[in-house]
Amino acid sequence: MNNAECIKLSFPVNPAYVSSARLTVSSIANRVRFDIDEIEDIKTAVQEACIYIIKRSANVPKSNFEICFTPGDKEMHIEIVAEDNLGNLVNELQEGFNDEMSLMMIKALVDEFAITKPSNDKISIVMHKKHKEVLFSD
Amino acid sequence: MYFLEGKKFIMDLAIEKTYNGNNWQVKLCGEIDIVNSAEFKSQLTNLIEEHVADIHIDCTGLEYIDSTGLGALVGILKNTKSHGKEVRLSFVKPNILKLFRITNLDKVFIIEEGDKDE
């Protein structure tokens, strides 16, 4: 996906705007010609990633999180980055940190998924979805 | 929250609740998400206080549900079961049924066959 265009949006850490993120990704996924089921998967994965981020960032006053959509040829890359003040992610995941249902849904709906901490005060969720036909031809 | 033609609306969700003498019939129209899931849970949890009865939820008009909505349904189910009653879901759309299957909640809820889209 070198030289791919990136659509970057910033949302307040406020549940009221999660549906806006969902509708935006739906429109972009439609441009990449995902089918209706795939678009539904991507919408739900973005919704759940936003929920996860909002729960983790809830105590950071007046913060925003950024979503970067990178549409490619028959694939889409999505990265969500936010402030994070809940400490060591790796330990929390190992201890069965909450939001298991969100993570379970994201894992099932996209082809690649990772949560990382690019720095002590940031959290990043990366998701990648390919067209079904690309997956079957791999 | 607002009212229209006797139905109680919360943000992006209409809930119609009637008690037929045997059980609660609940019709949902709209979306259950992080914005309204707490209010949805509160409204349906309160039903059992009014009449201890099974709750039948008609999901014909339910377009979308997220993990917080599923969590709210689990809370409603726990509360209803603690009174010895059941929650039944019907006419669940395929996109929503898929989420129940992913989270294994299809094994927890009674989901009646019958999808109006099929």
PDB file of C-alpha atoms in Angstrom:
ATOM      1  CA  MET A   1       0.000   0.000   0.000  1.00  0.00           C
ATOM      2  CA  ASN A   2       2.915   2.342  -0.744  1.00  0.00           C
ATOM      3  CA  ASN A   3       1.922   5.858  -1.781  1.00  0.00           C
ATOM      4  CA  ALA A   4      -1.667   5.152  -0.765  1.00  0.00           C
ATOM      5  CA  GLU A   5      -3.946   8.027   0.140  1.00  0.00           C
ATOM      6  CA  CYS A   6      -4.741   8.455   3.806  1.00  0.00           C
ATOM      7  CA  ILE A   7      -7.935   9.951   5.199  1.00  0.00           C
ATOM      8  CA  LYS A   8      -7.258  11.197   8.704  1.00  0.00           C
ATOM      9  CA  LEU A   9     -10.025  12.242  11.082  1.00  0.00           C
ATOM     10  CA  SER A  10      -9.937  13.400  14.679  1.00  0.00           C
ATOM     11  CA  PHE A  11     -12.841  12.718  17.046  1.00  0.00           C
ATOM     12  CA  PRO A  12     -13.385  13.829  20.647  1.00  0.00           C
ATOM     13  CA  VAL A  13     -13.324  11.005  23.183  1.00  0.00           C
ATOM     14  CA  ASN A  14     -17.099  11.083  23.339  1.00  0.00           C
ATOM     15  CA  PRO A  15     -19.448   8.168  22.553  1.00  0.00           C
ATOM     16  CA  ALA A  16     -21.728  10.527  20.621  1.00  0.00           C
ATOM     17  CA  TYR A  17     -19.252  10.625  17.711  1.00  0.00           C
ATOM     18  CA  VAL A  18     -18.650   6.889  17.346  1.00  0.00           C
ATOM     19  CA  SER A  19     -21.505   6.539  14.872  1.00  0.00           C
ATOM     20  CA  SER A  20     -19.887   9.272  12.742  1.00  0.00           C
ATOM     21  CA  ALA A  21     -16.695   7.204  12.573  1.00  0.00           C
ATOM     22  CA  ARG A  22     -18.761   4.166  11.624  1.00  0.00           C
ATOM     23  CA  LEU A  23     -20.600   5.977   8.843  1.00  0.00           C
ATOM     24  CA  THR A  24     -17.367   7.493   7.499  1.00  0.00           C
ATOM     25  CA  VAL A  25     -15.629   4.142   7.207  1.00  0.00           C
ATOM     26  CA  SER A  26     -18.705   2.741   5.519  1.00  0.00           C
ATOM     27  CA  SER A  27     -18.425   5.362   2.783  1.00  0.00           C
ATOM     28  CA  ILE A  28     -14.684   4.786   2.299  1.00  0.00           C
ATOM     29  CA  ALA A  29     -15.108   0.983   2.252  1.00  0.00           C
ATOM     30  CA  ASN A  30     -17.760   1.412  -0.411  1.00  0.00           C
ATOM     31  CA  ARG A  31     -15.229   3.265  -2.588  1.00  0.00           C
ATOM     32  CA  VAL A  32     -12.864   0.282  -2.253  1.00  0.00           C
ATOM     33  CA  ARG A  33     -15.784  -1.836  -3.552  1.00  0.00           C
ATOM     34  CA  PHE A  34     -16.088  -4.108  -0.544  1.00  0.00           C
ATOM     35  CA  ASP A  35     -19.384  -5.977  -0.639  1.00  0.00           C
ATOM     36  CA  ILE A  36     -22.204  -5.275   1.823  1.00  0.00           C
ATOM     37  CA  ASP A  37     -21.142  -7.997   4.282  1.00  0.00           C
ATOM     38  CA  GLU A  38     -17.527  -6.832   4.257  1.00  0.00           C
ATOM     39  CA  ILE A  39     -18.591  -3.212   4.783  1.00  0.00           C
ATOM     40  CA  GLU A  40     -20.711  -4.342   7.732  1.00  0.00           C
ATOM     41  CA  ASP A  41     -17.659  -6.164   9.173  1.00  0.00           C
ATOM     42  CA  ILE A  42     -15.465  -3.068   8.805  1.00  0.00           C
ATOM     43  CA  LYS A  43     -18.111  -0.771  10.324  1.00  0.00           C
ATOM     44  CA  THR A  44     -18.477  -3.039  13.338  1.00  0.00           C
ATOM     45  CA  ALA A  45     -14.706  -3.417  13.779  1.00  0.00           C
ATOM     46  CA  VAL A  46     -14.270   0.375  13.749  1.00  0.00           C
ATOM     47  CA  GLN A  47     -17.157   0.825  16.187  1.00  0.00           C
ATOM     48  CA  GLU A  48     -15.632  -1.709  18.595  1.00  0.00           C
ATOM     49  CA  ALA A  49     -12.158  -0.216  18.275  1.00  0.00           C
ATOM     50  CA  CYS A  50     -13.598   3.238  19.079  1.00  0.00           C
ATOM     51  CA  ILE A  51     -15.433   1.820  22.105  1.00  0.00           C
ATOM     52  CA  TYR A  52     -12.215   0.220  23.326  1.00  0.00           C
ATOM     53  CA  ILE A  53     -10.313   3.488  22.848  1.00  0.00           C
ATOM     54  CA  ILE A  54     -13.007   5.590  24.542  1.00  0.00           C
ATOM     55  CA  LYS A  55     -13.069   3.314  27.585  1.00  0.00           C
ATOM     56  CA  ARG A  56      -9.292   3.546  27.908  1.00  0.00           C
ATOM     57  CA  SER A  57      -9.136   7.295  27.290  1.00  0.00           C
ATOM     58  CA  ALA A  58     -12.155   8.268  29.373  1.00  0.00           C
ATOM     59  CA  ASN A  59     -10.010   9.764  32.115  1.00  0.00           C
ATOM     60  CA  VAL A  60      -7.913  11.898  29.788  1.00  0.00           C
ATOM     61  CA  PRO A  61      -9.601  15.337  29.869  1.00  0.00           C
ATOM     62  CA  LYS A  62     -10.622  16.914  26.548  1.00  0.00           C
ATOM     63  CA  SER A  63      -8.644  14.424  24.478  1.00  0.00           C
ATOM     64  CA  ASN A  64      -9.208  13.392  20.884  1.00  0.00           C
ATOM     65  CA  PHE A  65      -8.434  10.190  19.076  1.00  0.00           C
ATOM     66  CA  GLU A  66      -7.324   9.984  15.468  1.00  0.00           C
ATOM     67  CA  ILE A  67      -8.415   7.505  12.846  1.00  0.00           C
ATOM     68  CA  CYS A  68      -6.407   7.068   9.674  1.00  0.00           C
ATOM     69  CA  PHE A  69      -8.106   5.155   6.858  1.00  0.00           C
ATOM     70  CA  THR A  70      -5.807   4.007   4.055  1.00  0.00           C
ATOM     71  CA  PRO A  71      -7.811   2.510   1.210  1.00  0.00           C
ATOM     72  CA  GLY A  72      -5.840   0.339  -1.191  1.00  0.00           C
ATOM     73  CA  ASP A  73      -6.594  -1.840  -4.170  1.00  0.00           C
ATOM     74  CA  LYS A  74      -9.087  -4.361  -2.749  1.00  0.00           C
ATOM     75  CA  GLU A  75      -7.942  -3.771   0.812  1.00  0.00           C
ATOM     76  CA  MET A  76      -8.110  -1.189   3.562  1.00  0.00           C
ATOM     77  CA  HIS A  77      -5.825  -0.339   6.442  1.00  0.00           C
ATOM     78  CA  ILE A  78      -7.186   1.437   9.519  1.00  0.00           C
ATOM     79  CA  GLU A  79      -5.198   2.817  12.429  1.00  0.00           C
ATOM     80  CA  ILE A  80      -6.673   4.439  15.526  1.00  0.00           C
ATOM     81  CA  VAL A  81      -4.360   6.320  17.885  1.00  0.00           C
ATOM     82  CA  ALA A  82      -5.355   7.833  21.215  1.00  0.00           C
ATOM     83  CA  GLU A  83      -4.046   9.097  24.503  1.00  0.00           C
ATOM     84  CA  ASP A  84      -3.806   6.293  27.017  1.00  0.00           C
ATOM     85  CA  ASN A  85      -3.440   6.622  30.738  1.00  0.00           C
ATOM     86  CA  LEU A  86      -4.201   3.095  31.829  1.00  0.00           C
ATOM     87  CA  GLY A  87      -0.614   1.914  32.146  1.00  0.00           C
ATOM     88  CA  ASN A  88       0.991  -1.176  30.756  1.00  0.00           C
ATOM     89  CA  LEU A  89      -1.154  -2.632  28.010  1.00  0.00           C
ATOM     90  CA  VAL A  90       0.715  -5.925  27.715  1.00  0.00           C
ATOM     91  CA  ASN A  91       0.193  -6.760  31.379  1.00  0.00           C
ATOM     92  CA  GLU A  92      -3.460  -5.795  31.227  1.00  0.00           C
ATOM     93  CA  LEU A  93      -4.080  -7.947  28.164  1.00  0.00           C
ATOM     94  CA  GLN A  94      -2.336 -10.877  29.828  1.00  0.00           C
ATOM     95  CA  GLU A  95      -4.464 -10.387  32.910  1.00  0.00           C
ATOM     96  CA  GLY A  96      -7.602 -10.548  30.812  1.00  0.00           C
ATOM     97  CA  PHE A  97      -8.297  -6.827  30.797  1.00  0.00           C
ATOM     98  CA  ASN A  98     -11.923  -5.872  30.134  1.00  0.00           C
ATOM     99  CA  ASP A  99     -13.553  -5.280  26.748  1.00  0.00           C
ATOM    100  CA  GLU A 100     -13.008  -8.888  25.820  1.00  0.00           C
ATOM    101  CA  MET A 101     -16.184  -8.821  23.781  1.00  0.00           C
ATOM    102  CA  SER A 102     -14.983  -5.856  21.682  1.00  0.00           C
ATOM    103  CA  LEU A 103     -11.661  -7.524  20.988  1.00  0.00           C
ATOM    104  CA  MET A 104     -13.323 -10.850  20.188  1.00  0.00           C
ATOM    105  CA  MET A 105     -15.532  -9.104  17.635  1.00  0.00           C
ATOM    106  CA  ILE A 106     -12.679  -7.175  16.000  1.00  0.00           C
ATOM    107  CA  LYS A 107     -10.512 -10.298  15.694  1.00  0.00           C
ATOM    108  CA  ALA A 108     -13.336 -12.157  13.990  1.00  0.00           C
ATOM    109  CA  LEU A 109     -14.227  -9.375  11.566  1.00  0.00           C
ATOM    110  CA  VAL A 110     -10.890  -8.186  10.141  1.00  0.00           C
ATOM    111  CA  ASP A 111      -7.975 -10.098   8.635  1.00  0.00           C
ATOM    112  CA  GLU A 112      -5.203  -8.502  10.679  1.00  0.00           C
ATOM    113  CA  PHE A 113      -5.470  -6.821  14.059  1.00  0.00           C
ATOM    114  CA  ALA A 114      -2.977  -5.538  16.610  1.00  0.00           C
ATOM    115  CA  ILE A 115      -2.947  -3.296  19.664  1.00  0.00           C
ATOM    116  CA  THR A 116       0.325  -1.587  20.478  1.00  0.00           C
ATOM    117  CA  LYS A 117       1.678   1.203  22.641  1.00  0.00           C
ATOM    118  CA  PRO A 118       3.815   3.398  20.392  1.00  0.00           C
ATOM    119  CA  SER A 119       4.762   5.413  23.481  1.00  0.00           C
ATOM    120  CA  ASN A 120       3.920   5.422  27.203  1.00  0.00           C
ATOM    121  CA  ASP A 121       0.985   7.786  26.778  1.00  0.00           C
ATOM    122  CA  LYS A 122      -0.404   6.471  23.466  1.00  0.00           C
ATOM    123  CA  ILE A 123      -2.331   3.432  22.348  1.00  0.00           C
ATOM    124  CA  SER A 124      -2.736   2.281  18.770  1.00  0.00           C
ATOM    125  CA  ILE A 125      -5.171  -0.162  17.202  1.00  0.00           C
ATOM    126  CA  VAL A 126      -4.316  -1.373  13.716  1.00  0.00           C
ATOM    127  CA  MET A 127      -6.741  -3.295  11.520  1.00  0.00           C
ATOM    128  CA  HIS A 128      -6.480  -4.580   7.978  1.00  0.00           C
ATOM    129  CA  LYS A 129      -9.244  -5.953   5.806  1.00  0.00           C
ATOM    130  CA  LYS A 130      -8.928  -7.519   2.356  1.00  0.00           C
ATOM    131  CA  HIS A 131     -11.542  -8.374  -0.250  1.00  0.00           C
ATOM    132  CA  LYS A 132     -12.758 -11.958   0.061  1.00  0.00           C
ATOM    133  CA  GLU A 133     -11.512 -12.724  -3.467  1.00  0.00           C
ATOM    134  CA  VAL A 134      -7.975 -11.595  -2.493  1.00  0.00           C
ATOM    135  CA  LEU A 135      -8.039 -13.791   0.610  1.00  0.00           C
ATOM    136  CA  PHE A 136      -9.152 -16.834  -1.366  1.00  0.00           C
ATOM    137  CA  SER A 137      -6.504 -16.265  -4.065  1.00  0.00           C
ATOM    138  CA  ASP A 138      -3.634 -15.996  -1.508  1.00  0.00           C
TER     139      ASP A 138
ATOM    140  CA  MET B   1     -35.302  10.834  25.501  1.00  0.00           C
ATOM    141  CA  TYR B   2     -38.625  11.769  23.872  1.00  0.00           C
ATOM    142  CA  PHE B   3     -42.078  10.346  23.211  1.00  0.00           C
ATOM    143  CA  LEU B   4     -43.956   9.894  19.939  1.00  0.00           C
ATOM    144  CA  GLU B   5     -47.287   8.107  19.460  1.00  0.00           C
ATOM    145  CA  GLY B   6     -47.024   6.345  22.816  1.00  0.00           C
ATOM    146  CA  LYS B   7     -43.589   4.880  22.109  1.00  0.00           C
ATOM    147  CA  LYS B   8     -40.646   5.785  24.267  1.00  0.00           C
ATOM    148  CA  PHE B   9     -37.617   6.897  22.240  1.00  0.00           C
ATOM    149  CA  ILE B  10     -34.058   7.153  23.376  1.00  0.00           C
ATOM    150  CA  MET B  11     -31.311   8.328  21.068  1.00  0.00           C
ATOM    151  CA  ASP B  12     -31.614   6.371  17.776  1.00  0.00           C
ATOM    152  CA  LEU B  13     -33.790   3.693  19.388  1.00  0.00           C
ATOM    153  CA  ALA B  14     -37.552   3.272  19.805  1.00  0.00           C
ATOM    154  CA  ILE B  15     -38.785   0.769  22.393  1.00  0.00           C
ATOM    155  CA  GLU B  16     -42.423  -0.344  22.396  1.00  0.00           C
ATOM    156  CA  LYS B  17     -43.328  -2.367  25.504  1.00  0.00           C
ATOM    157  CA  THR B  18     -46.630  -4.109  26.122  1.00  0.00           C
ATOM    158  CA  TYR B  19     -47.668  -6.656  28.745  1.00  0.00           C
ATOM    159  CA  ASN B  20     -50.219  -9.159  27.378  1.00  0.00           C
ATOM    160  CA  GLY B  21     -51.040 -10.807  30.700  1.00  0.00           C
ATOM    161  CA  ASN B  22     -48.493 -13.613  30.215  1.00  0.00           C
ATOM    162  CA  ASN B  23     -45.308 -11.967  29.043  1.00  0.00           C
ATOM    163  CA  TRP B  24     -43.691  -8.740  27.971  1.00  0.00           C
ATOM    164  CA  GLN B  25     -43.657  -8.020  24.235  1.00  0.00           C
ATOM    165  CA  VAL B  26     -40.911  -5.593  23.350  1.00  0.00           C
ATOM    166  CA  LYS B  27     -40.423  -4.187  19.853  1.00  0.00           C
ATOM    167  CA  LEU B  28     -37.153  -2.484  19.043  1.00  0.00           C
ATOM    168  CA  CYS B  29     -36.575  -0.077  16.191  1.00  0.00           C
ATOM    169  CA  GLY B  30     -33.201   1.544  15.525  1.00  0.00           C
ATOM    170  CA  GLU B  31     -29.741   0.937  16.952  1.00  0.00           C
ATOM    171  CA  ILE B  32     -28.382  -0.077  20.351  1.00  0.00           C
ATOM    172  CA  ASP B  33     -24.922   1.344  20.817  1.00  0.00           C
ATOM    173  CA  ILE B  34     -22.570   2.926  23.336  1.00  0.00           C
ATOM    174  CA  VAL B  35     -24.742   6.060  23.479  1.00  0.00           C
ATOM    175  CA  ASN B  36     -28.032   4.438  24.465  1.00  0.00           C
ATOM    176  CA  SER B  37     -27.191   0.944  25.786  1.00  0.00           C
ATOM    177  CA  ALA B  38     -27.300   1.974  29.476  1.00  0.00           C
ATOM    178  CA  GLU B  39     -30.758   3.538  29.066  1.00  0.00           C
ATOM    179  CA  PHE B  40     -31.942   0.492  27.087  1.00  0.00           C
ATOM    180  CA  LYS B  41     -30.757  -1.826  29.870  1.00  0.00           C
ATOM    181  CA  SER B  42     -32.424   0.316  32.508  1.00  0.00           C
ATOM    182  CA  GLN B  43     -35.787   0.365  30.697  1.00  0.00           C
ATOM    183  CA  LEU B  44     -35.911  -3.399  30.142  1.00  0.00           C
ATOM    184  CA  THR B  45     -34.590  -4.236  33.592  1.00  0.00           C
ATOM    185  CA  ASN B  46     -37.423  -2.198  35.082  1.00  0.00           C
ATOM    186  CA  LEU B  47     -40.060  -4.307  33.264  1.00  0.00           C
ATOM    187  CA  ILE B  48     -39.541  -7.240  35.593  1.00  0.00           C
ATOM    188  CA  GLU B  49     -40.234  -4.984  38.580  1.00  0.00           C
ATOM    189  CA  GLU B  50     -43.647  -4.184  37.097  1.00  0.00           C
ATOM    190  CA  HIS B  51     -44.640  -7.755  36.123  1.00  0.00           C
ATOM    191  CA  VAL B  52     -42.457 -10.803  36.685  1.00  0.00           C
ATOM    192  CA  ALA B  53     -42.754 -12.440  33.252  1.00  0.00           C
ATOM    193  CA  ASP B  54     -40.756 -13.647  30.246  1.00  0.00           C
ATOM    194  CA  ILE B  55     -39.560 -10.922  27.913  1.00  0.00           C
ATOM    195  CA  HIS B  56     -40.024 -11.479  24.169  1.00  0.00           C
ATOM    196  CA  ILE B  57     -37.980  -9.045  22.118  1.00  0.00           C
ATOM    197  CA  ASP B  58     -38.991  -8.541  18.485  1.00  0.00           C
ATOM    198  CA  CYS B  59     -35.837  -7.406  16.685  1.00  0.00           C
ATOM    199  CA  THR B  60     -37.494  -6.781  13.307  1.00  0.00           C
ATOM    200  CA  GLY B  61     -36.594  -3.104  13.438  1.00  0.00           C
ATOM    201  CA  LEU B  62     -33.225  -3.500  15.129  1.00  0.00           C
ATOM    202  CA  GLU B  63     -30.634  -2.414  12.568  1.00  0.00           C
ATOM    203  CA  TYR B  64     -27.445  -2.476  14.601  1.00  0.00           C
ATOM    204  CA  ILE B  65     -26.049  -3.476  17.972  1.00  0.00           C
ATOM    205  CA  ASP B  66     -22.522  -3.108  19.351  1.00  0.00           C
ATOM    206  CA  SER B  67     -20.691  -4.815  22.220  1.00  0.00           C
ATOM    207  CA  THR B  68     -22.178  -2.419  24.787  1.00  0.00           C
ATOM    208  CA  GLY B  69     -25.660  -3.306  23.495  1.00  0.00           C
ATOM    209  CA  LEU B  70     -24.862  -7.014  23.709  1.00  0.00           C
ATOM    210  CA  GLY B  71     -23.588  -6.394  27.244  1.00  0.00           C
ATOM    211  CA  ALA B  72     -26.864  -4.651  28.084  1.00  0.00           C
ATOM    212  CA  LEU B  73     -28.825  -7.651  26.769  1.00  0.00           C
ATOM    213  CA  VAL B  74     -26.712  -9.989  28.911  1.00  0.00           C
ATOM    214  CA  GLY B  75     -27.512  -7.808  31.956  1.00  0.00           C
ATOM    215  CA  ILE B  76     -31.220  -7.910  31.139  1.00  0.00           C
ATOM    216  CA  LEU B  77     -31.041 -11.704  30.706  1.00  0.00           C
ATOM    217  CA  LYS B  78     -29.260 -12.150  34.062  1.00  0.00           C
ATOM    218  CA  ASN B  79     -31.828 -10.015  35.836  1.00  0.00           C
ATOM    219  CA  THR B  80     -34.750 -11.803  34.170  1.00  0.00           C
ATOM    220  CA  LYS B  81     -33.289 -15.242  34.940  1.00  0.00           C
ATOM    221  CA  SER B  82     -32.783 -14.256  38.573  1.00  0.00           C
ATOM    222  CA  HIS B  83     -36.597 -14.020  38.695  1.00  0.00           C
ATOM    223  CA  GLY B  84     -36.960 -17.455  37.038  1.00  0.00           C
ATOM    224  CA  LYS B  85     -37.977 -16.011  33.676  1.00  0.00           C
ATOM    225  CA  GLU B  86     -36.539 -15.997  30.149  1.00  0.00           C
ATOM    226  CA  VAL B  87     -35.590 -13.537  27.446  1.00  0.00           C
ATOM    227  CA  ARG B  88     -36.468 -14.576  23.897  1.00  0.00           C
ATOM    228  CA  LEU B  89     -35.242 -12.821  20.768  1.00  0.00           C
ATOM    229  CA  SER B  90     -36.971 -13.113  17.415  1.00  0.00           C
ATOM    230  CA  PHE B  91     -36.557 -11.822  13.857  1.00  0.00           C
ATOM    231  CA  VAL B  92     -32.883 -11.066  14.408  1.00  0.00           C
ATOM    232  CA  LYS B  93     -31.268  -9.722  11.239  1.00  0.00           C
ATOM    233  CA  PRO B  94     -28.330 -11.725   9.784  1.00  0.00           C
ATOM    234  CA  ASN B  95     -25.735  -9.000  10.506  1.00  0.00           C
ATOM    235  CA  ILE B  96     -26.762  -8.984  14.175  1.00  0.00           C
ATOM    236  CA  LEU B  97     -27.021 -12.773  14.410  1.00  0.00           C
ATOM    237  CA  LYS B  98     -23.422 -12.915  13.183  1.00  0.00           C
ATOM    238  CA  LEU B  99     -22.331 -10.861  16.230  1.00  0.00           C
ATOM    239  CA  PHE B 100     -24.223 -13.200  18.585  1.00  0.00           C
ATOM    240  CA  ARG B 101     -22.359 -16.127  16.983  1.00  0.00           C
ATOM    241  CA  ILE B 102     -18.933 -14.444  17.131  1.00  0.00           C
ATOM    242  CA  THR B 103     -19.376 -13.735  20.847  1.00  0.00           C
ATOM    243  CA  ASN B 104     -21.018 -17.154  21.517  1.00  0.00           C
ATOM    244  CA  LEU B 105     -24.078 -15.362  22.874  1.00  0.00           C
ATOM    245  CA  ASP B 106     -26.229 -17.402  20.473  1.00  0.00           C
ATOM    246  CA  LYS B 107     -25.721 -20.233  22.990  1.00  0.00           C
ATOM    247  CA  VAL B 108     -26.836 -18.050  25.896  1.00  0.00           C
ATOM    248  CA  PHE B 109     -29.994 -16.480  24.474  1.00  0.00           C
ATOM    249  CA  ILE B 110     -33.090 -18.181  23.134  1.00  0.00           C
ATOM    250  CA  ILE B 111     -33.105 -16.914  19.555  1.00  0.00           C
ATOM    251  CA  GLU B 112     -36.221 -17.983  17.733  1.00  0.00           C
ATOM    252  CA  GLU B 113     -35.996 -18.945  14.080  1.00  0.00           C
ATOM    253  CA  GLY B 114     -37.569 -16.619  11.625  1.00  0.00           C
ATOM    254  CA  ASP B 115     -35.713 -13.924   9.849  1.00  0.00           C
ATOM    255  CA  LYS B 116     -37.976 -11.599   7.962  1.00  0.00           C
ATOM    256  CA  ASP B 117     -35.132 -10.889   5.485  1.00  0.00           C
ATOM    257  CA  GLU B 118     -34.769 -14.507   4.447  1.00  0.00           C
TER     258      GLU B 118
END
